[in-house]
């Protein structure tokens, strides 16, 4: 984000409305803040150009698609030099939805979505633990997600 970016009250209202529901009509926001729809578009372009907005996306409900098991897996690597090749292989596994290079015990910490515990076990044994350089894994199954939010402005 640019250090020169100034976010005023109107920008904050625009951002809050669109973060809450990205389908909120621009004209609805314009009426709320008392400026034209074109001015809202101009402000959004400025926020886009500043890299404050990272993108726009539709969020799917994994459970509606049958993915009922969420797990976090800490991956231990034999050597840090194997990180890039391990990540390349992890990217090939569709159930891996997040990956983080971390400090601490794990070289890599991933979030995976599976249909059930059997699929999770298969994914761990056949796909993840077979990656060259993975010495072992530690798995945490999520029982419930209580917080899911973005950073507050």
Short mmCIF file of the C-alpha atoms (twelve columns), coordinates in Angstrom:
data_MODEL
# 
_entry.id   MODEL 
# 
loop_
_atom_site.group_PDB 
_atom_site.id 
_atom_site.type_symbol 
_atom_site.label_atom_id 
_atom_site.label_alt_id 
_atom_site.label_comp_id 
_atom_site.label_asym_id 
_atom_site.label_seq_id 
_atom_site.Cartn_x 
_atom_site.Cartn_y 
_atom_site.Cartn_z 
_atom_site.pdbx_PDB_model_num 
ATOM 1   C CA . UNK A 1   0.000   0.000   0.000   1 
ATOM 2   C CA . UNK A 2   1.315   3.411   -0.897  1 
ATOM 3   C CA . UNK A 3   2.367   5.611   2.012   1 
ATOM 4   C CA . UNK A 4   0.730   8.597   0.237   1 
ATOM 5   C CA . UNK A 5   -2.722  6.963   0.271   1 
ATOM 6   C CA . UNK A 6   -5.236  8.954   2.279   1 
ATOM 7   C CA . UNK A 7   -8.444  7.198   3.244   1 
ATOM 8   C CA . UNK A 8   -11.224 9.542   4.305   1 
ATOM 9   C CA . UNK A 9   -14.615 8.829   5.843   1 
ATOM 10  C CA . UNK A 10  -16.304 8.332   2.476   1 
ATOM 11  C CA . UNK A 11  -13.630 5.831   1.406   1 
ATOM 12  C CA . UNK A 12  -14.167 3.940   4.662   1 
ATOM 13  C CA . UNK A 13  -17.923 3.750   4.094   1 
ATOM 14  C CA . UNK A 14  -17.385 2.490   0.534   1 
ATOM 15  C CA . UNK A 15  -14.902 -0.135  1.694   1 
ATOM 16  C CA . UNK A 16  -17.049 -1.293  4.624   1 
ATOM 17  C CA . UNK A 17  -20.153 -1.686  2.452   1 
ATOM 18  C CA . UNK A 18  -18.327 -3.622  -0.252  1 
ATOM 19  C CA . UNK A 19  -16.434 -5.841  2.197   1 
ATOM 20  C CA . UNK A 20  -19.744 -6.698  3.865   1 
ATOM 21  C CA . UNK A 21  -21.403 -7.402  0.497   1 
ATOM 22  C CA . UNK A 22  -19.434 -6.915  -2.729  1 
ATOM 23  C CA . UNK A 23  -22.724 -6.934  -4.651  1 
ATOM 24  C CA . UNK A 24  -23.905 -3.713  -2.989  1 
ATOM 25  C CA . UNK A 25  -24.954 -1.404  -5.841  1 
ATOM 26  C CA . UNK A 26  -22.613 1.541   -6.329  1 
ATOM 27  C CA . UNK A 27  -25.613 3.865   -6.619  1 
ATOM 28  C CA . UNK A 28  -26.861 2.690   -3.224  1 
ATOM 29  C CA . UNK A 29  -23.519 3.636   -1.667  1 
ATOM 30  C CA . UNK A 30  -23.522 6.916   -3.598  1 
ATOM 31  C CA . UNK A 31  -26.944 7.854   -2.182  1 
ATOM 32  C CA . UNK A 32  -25.791 6.913   1.328   1 
ATOM 33  C CA . UNK A 33  -22.728 9.166   1.241   1 
ATOM 34  C CA . UNK A 34  -24.265 11.906  -0.903  1 
ATOM 35  C CA . UNK A 35  -21.976 11.830  -3.941  1 
ATOM 36  C CA . UNK A 36  -22.401 10.599  -7.517  1 
ATOM 37  C CA . UNK A 37  -21.925 7.039   -8.685  1 
ATOM 38  C CA . UNK A 38  -19.106 8.285   -10.924 1 
ATOM 39  C CA . UNK A 39  -17.330 9.702   -7.852  1 
ATOM 40  C CA . UNK A 40  -17.661 6.317   -6.125  1 
ATOM 41  C CA . UNK A 41  -16.139 4.610   -9.184  1 
ATOM 42  C CA . UNK A 42  -13.309 7.145   -9.202  1 
ATOM 43  C CA . UNK A 43  -12.589 6.501   -5.514  1 
ATOM 44  C CA . UNK A 44  -12.634 2.738   -6.095  1 
ATOM 45  C CA . UNK A 45  -10.152 3.152   -8.958  1 
ATOM 46  C CA . UNK A 46  -7.876  5.159   -6.621  1 
ATOM 47  C CA . UNK A 47  -8.127  2.435   -3.956  1 
ATOM 48  C CA . UNK A 48  -7.433  -0.253  -6.586  1 
ATOM 49  C CA . UNK A 49  -4.407  1.638   -7.909  1 
ATOM 50  C CA . UNK A 50  -3.024  2.050   -4.367  1 
ATOM 51  C CA . UNK A 51  -3.019  -1.751  -3.872  1 
ATOM 52  C CA . UNK A 52  -5.329  -1.419  -0.855  1 
ATOM 53  C CA . UNK A 53  -7.862  -3.624  -2.653  1 
ATOM 54  C CA . UNK A 54  -6.314  -7.010  -3.300  1 
ATOM 55  C CA . UNK A 55  -9.070  -8.303  -5.551  1 
ATOM 56  C CA . UNK A 56  -12.703 -9.204  -5.945  1 
ATOM 57  C CA . UNK A 57  -13.990 -12.735 -5.636  1 
ATOM 58  C CA . UNK A 58  -17.003 -14.918 -5.092  1 
ATOM 59  C CA . UNK A 59  -16.772 -17.028 -1.918  1 
ATOM 60  C CA . UNK A 60  -18.095 -20.570 -2.162  1 
ATOM 61  C CA . UNK A 61  -19.538 -22.515 0.755   1 
ATOM 62  C CA . UNK A 62  -17.341 -25.658 0.948   1 
ATOM 63  C CA . UNK A 63  -20.013 -27.621 2.819   1 
ATOM 64  C CA . UNK A 64  -22.477 -27.089 -0.041  1 
ATOM 65  C CA . UNK A 65  -19.918 -28.856 -2.247  1 
ATOM 66  C CA . UNK A 66  -19.522 -31.717 0.245   1 
ATOM 67  C CA . UNK A 67  -16.282 -30.560 1.891   1 
ATOM 68  C CA . UNK A 68  -17.073 -31.083 5.572   1 
ATOM 69  C CA . UNK A 69  -13.573 -31.556 7.001   1 
ATOM 70  C CA . UNK A 70  -11.171 -28.659 7.419   1 
ATOM 71  C CA . UNK A 71  -7.676  -29.429 8.648   1 
ATOM 72  C CA . UNK A 72  -4.436  -27.598 9.247   1 
ATOM 73  C CA . UNK A 73  -1.223  -29.491 8.594   1 
ATOM 74  C CA . UNK A 74  2.229   -28.613 9.813   1 
ATOM 75  C CA . UNK A 75  4.818   -29.990 7.405   1 
ATOM 76  C CA . UNK A 76  8.353   -30.791 8.482   1 
ATOM 77  C CA . UNK A 77  10.935  -30.755 5.692   1 
ATOM 78  C CA . UNK A 78  14.231  -32.652 5.698   1 
ATOM 79  C CA . UNK A 79  15.932  -29.505 4.429   1 
ATOM 80  C CA . UNK A 80  14.897  -25.886 3.868   1 
ATOM 81  C CA . UNK A 81  16.317  -26.190 0.351   1 
ATOM 82  C CA . UNK A 82  13.377  -28.466 -0.526  1 
ATOM 83  C CA . UNK A 83  10.815  -25.745 0.192   1 
ATOM 84  C CA . UNK A 84  10.256  -24.629 -3.423  1 
ATOM 85  C CA . UNK A 85  9.820   -28.131 -4.797  1 
ATOM 86  C CA . UNK A 86  7.470   -29.074 -1.933  1 
ATOM 87  C CA . UNK A 87  5.327   -25.978 -2.569  1 
ATOM 88  C CA . UNK A 88  5.233   -26.812 -6.275  1 
ATOM 89  C CA . UNK A 89  3.818   -30.261 -5.441  1 
ATOM 90  C CA . UNK A 90  1.371   -28.864 -2.854  1 
ATOM 91  C CA . UNK A 91  -0.009  -26.492 -5.509  1 
ATOM 92  C CA . UNK A 92  -0.973  -29.575 -7.542  1 
ATOM 93  C CA . UNK A 93  -3.287  -30.790 -4.733  1 
ATOM 94  C CA . UNK A 94  -6.681  -29.055 -5.145  1 
ATOM 95  C CA . UNK A 95  -7.672  -29.629 -1.509  1 
ATOM 96  C CA . UNK A 96  -4.782  -27.443 -0.323  1 
ATOM 97  C CA . UNK A 97  -6.419  -24.008 -0.094  1 
ATOM 98  C CA . UNK A 98  -3.726  -22.089 1.831   1 
ATOM 99  C CA . UNK A 99  -0.001  -22.424 2.376   1 
ATOM 100 C CA . UNK A 100 2.274   -20.467 4.693   1 
ATOM 101 C CA . UNK A 101 6.062   -20.549 5.070   1 
ATOM 102 C CA . UNK A 102 6.493   -20.249 8.821   1 
ATOM 103 C CA . UNK A 103 8.927   -19.868 11.645  1 
ATOM 104 C CA . UNK A 104 8.831   -22.367 14.467  1 
ATOM 105 C CA . UNK A 105 8.511   -26.118 14.216  1 
ATOM 106 C CA . UNK A 106 6.999   -26.400 10.740  1 
ATOM 107 C CA . UNK A 107 8.581   -25.281 7.520   1 
ATOM 108 C CA . UNK A 108 5.150   -25.096 5.909   1 
ATOM 109 C CA . UNK A 109 1.686   -24.789 7.430   1 
ATOM 110 C CA . UNK A 110 -1.250  -25.555 5.138   1 
ATOM 111 C CA . UNK A 111 -5.030  -25.474 5.278   1 
ATOM 112 C CA . UNK A 112 -6.853  -28.267 3.492   1 
ATOM 113 C CA . UNK A 113 -10.504 -29.000 2.765   1 
ATOM 114 C CA . UNK A 114 -11.660 -32.612 2.438   1 
ATOM 115 C CA . UNK A 115 -14.970 -34.380 1.959   1 
ATOM 116 C CA . UNK A 116 -14.484 -36.410 5.147   1 
ATOM 117 C CA . UNK A 117 -11.869 -37.878 7.486   1 
ATOM 118 C CA . UNK A 118 -11.178 -40.819 5.166   1 
ATOM 119 C CA . UNK A 119 -10.342 -38.423 2.336   1 
ATOM 120 C CA . UNK A 120 -8.134  -36.474 4.738   1 
ATOM 121 C CA . UNK A 121 -6.253  -39.631 5.703   1 
ATOM 122 C CA . UNK A 122 -5.802  -40.587 2.039   1 
ATOM 123 C CA . UNK A 123 -4.623  -37.079 1.157   1 
ATOM 124 C CA . UNK A 124 -2.075  -37.094 3.975   1 
ATOM 125 C CA . UNK A 125 -0.746  -40.617 3.343   1 
ATOM 126 C CA . UNK A 126 -0.749  -40.710 -0.445  1 
ATOM 127 C CA . UNK A 127 -0.287  -37.119 -1.571  1 
ATOM 128 C CA . UNK A 128 1.374   -34.977 1.097   1 
ATOM 129 C CA . UNK A 129 3.648   -37.416 2.922   1 
ATOM 130 C CA . UNK A 130 4.901   -38.799 -0.389  1 
ATOM 131 C CA . UNK A 131 6.321   -35.418 -1.422  1 
ATOM 132 C CA . UNK A 132 10.100  -35.598 -1.664  1 
ATOM 133 C CA . UNK A 133 11.634  -33.951 1.404   1 
ATOM 134 C CA . UNK A 134 8.572   -34.164 3.668   1 
ATOM 135 C CA . UNK A 135 9.855   -35.937 6.754   1 
ATOM 136 C CA . UNK A 136 6.595   -35.869 8.710   1 
ATOM 137 C CA . UNK A 137 3.369   -33.965 9.248   1 
ATOM 138 C CA . UNK A 138 1.248   -32.909 12.184  1 
ATOM 139 C CA . UNK A 139 -2.478  -32.532 11.551  1 
ATOM 140 C CA . UNK A 140 -5.114  -30.485 13.370  1 
ATOM 141 C CA . UNK A 141 -8.767  -31.026 12.433  1 
ATOM 142 C CA . UNK A 142 -10.958 -27.954 12.816  1 
ATOM 143 C CA . UNK A 143 -14.106 -28.714 14.794  1 
ATOM 144 C CA . UNK A 144 -15.679 -25.290 14.225  1 
ATOM 145 C CA . UNK A 145 -14.679 -21.912 12.834  1 
ATOM 146 C CA . UNK A 146 -15.779 -19.101 15.101  1 
ATOM 147 C CA . UNK A 147 -14.077 -16.144 13.406  1 
ATOM 148 C CA . UNK A 148 -13.774 -15.396 9.703   1 
ATOM 149 C CA . UNK A 149 -13.129 -11.760 8.914   1 
ATOM 150 C CA . UNK A 150 -10.880 -9.313  7.170   1 
ATOM 151 C CA . UNK A 151 -8.652  -6.749  8.794   1 
ATOM 152 C CA . UNK A 152 -10.625 -3.741  10.035  1 
ATOM 153 C CA . UNK A 153 -10.000 -0.279  8.590   1 
# 
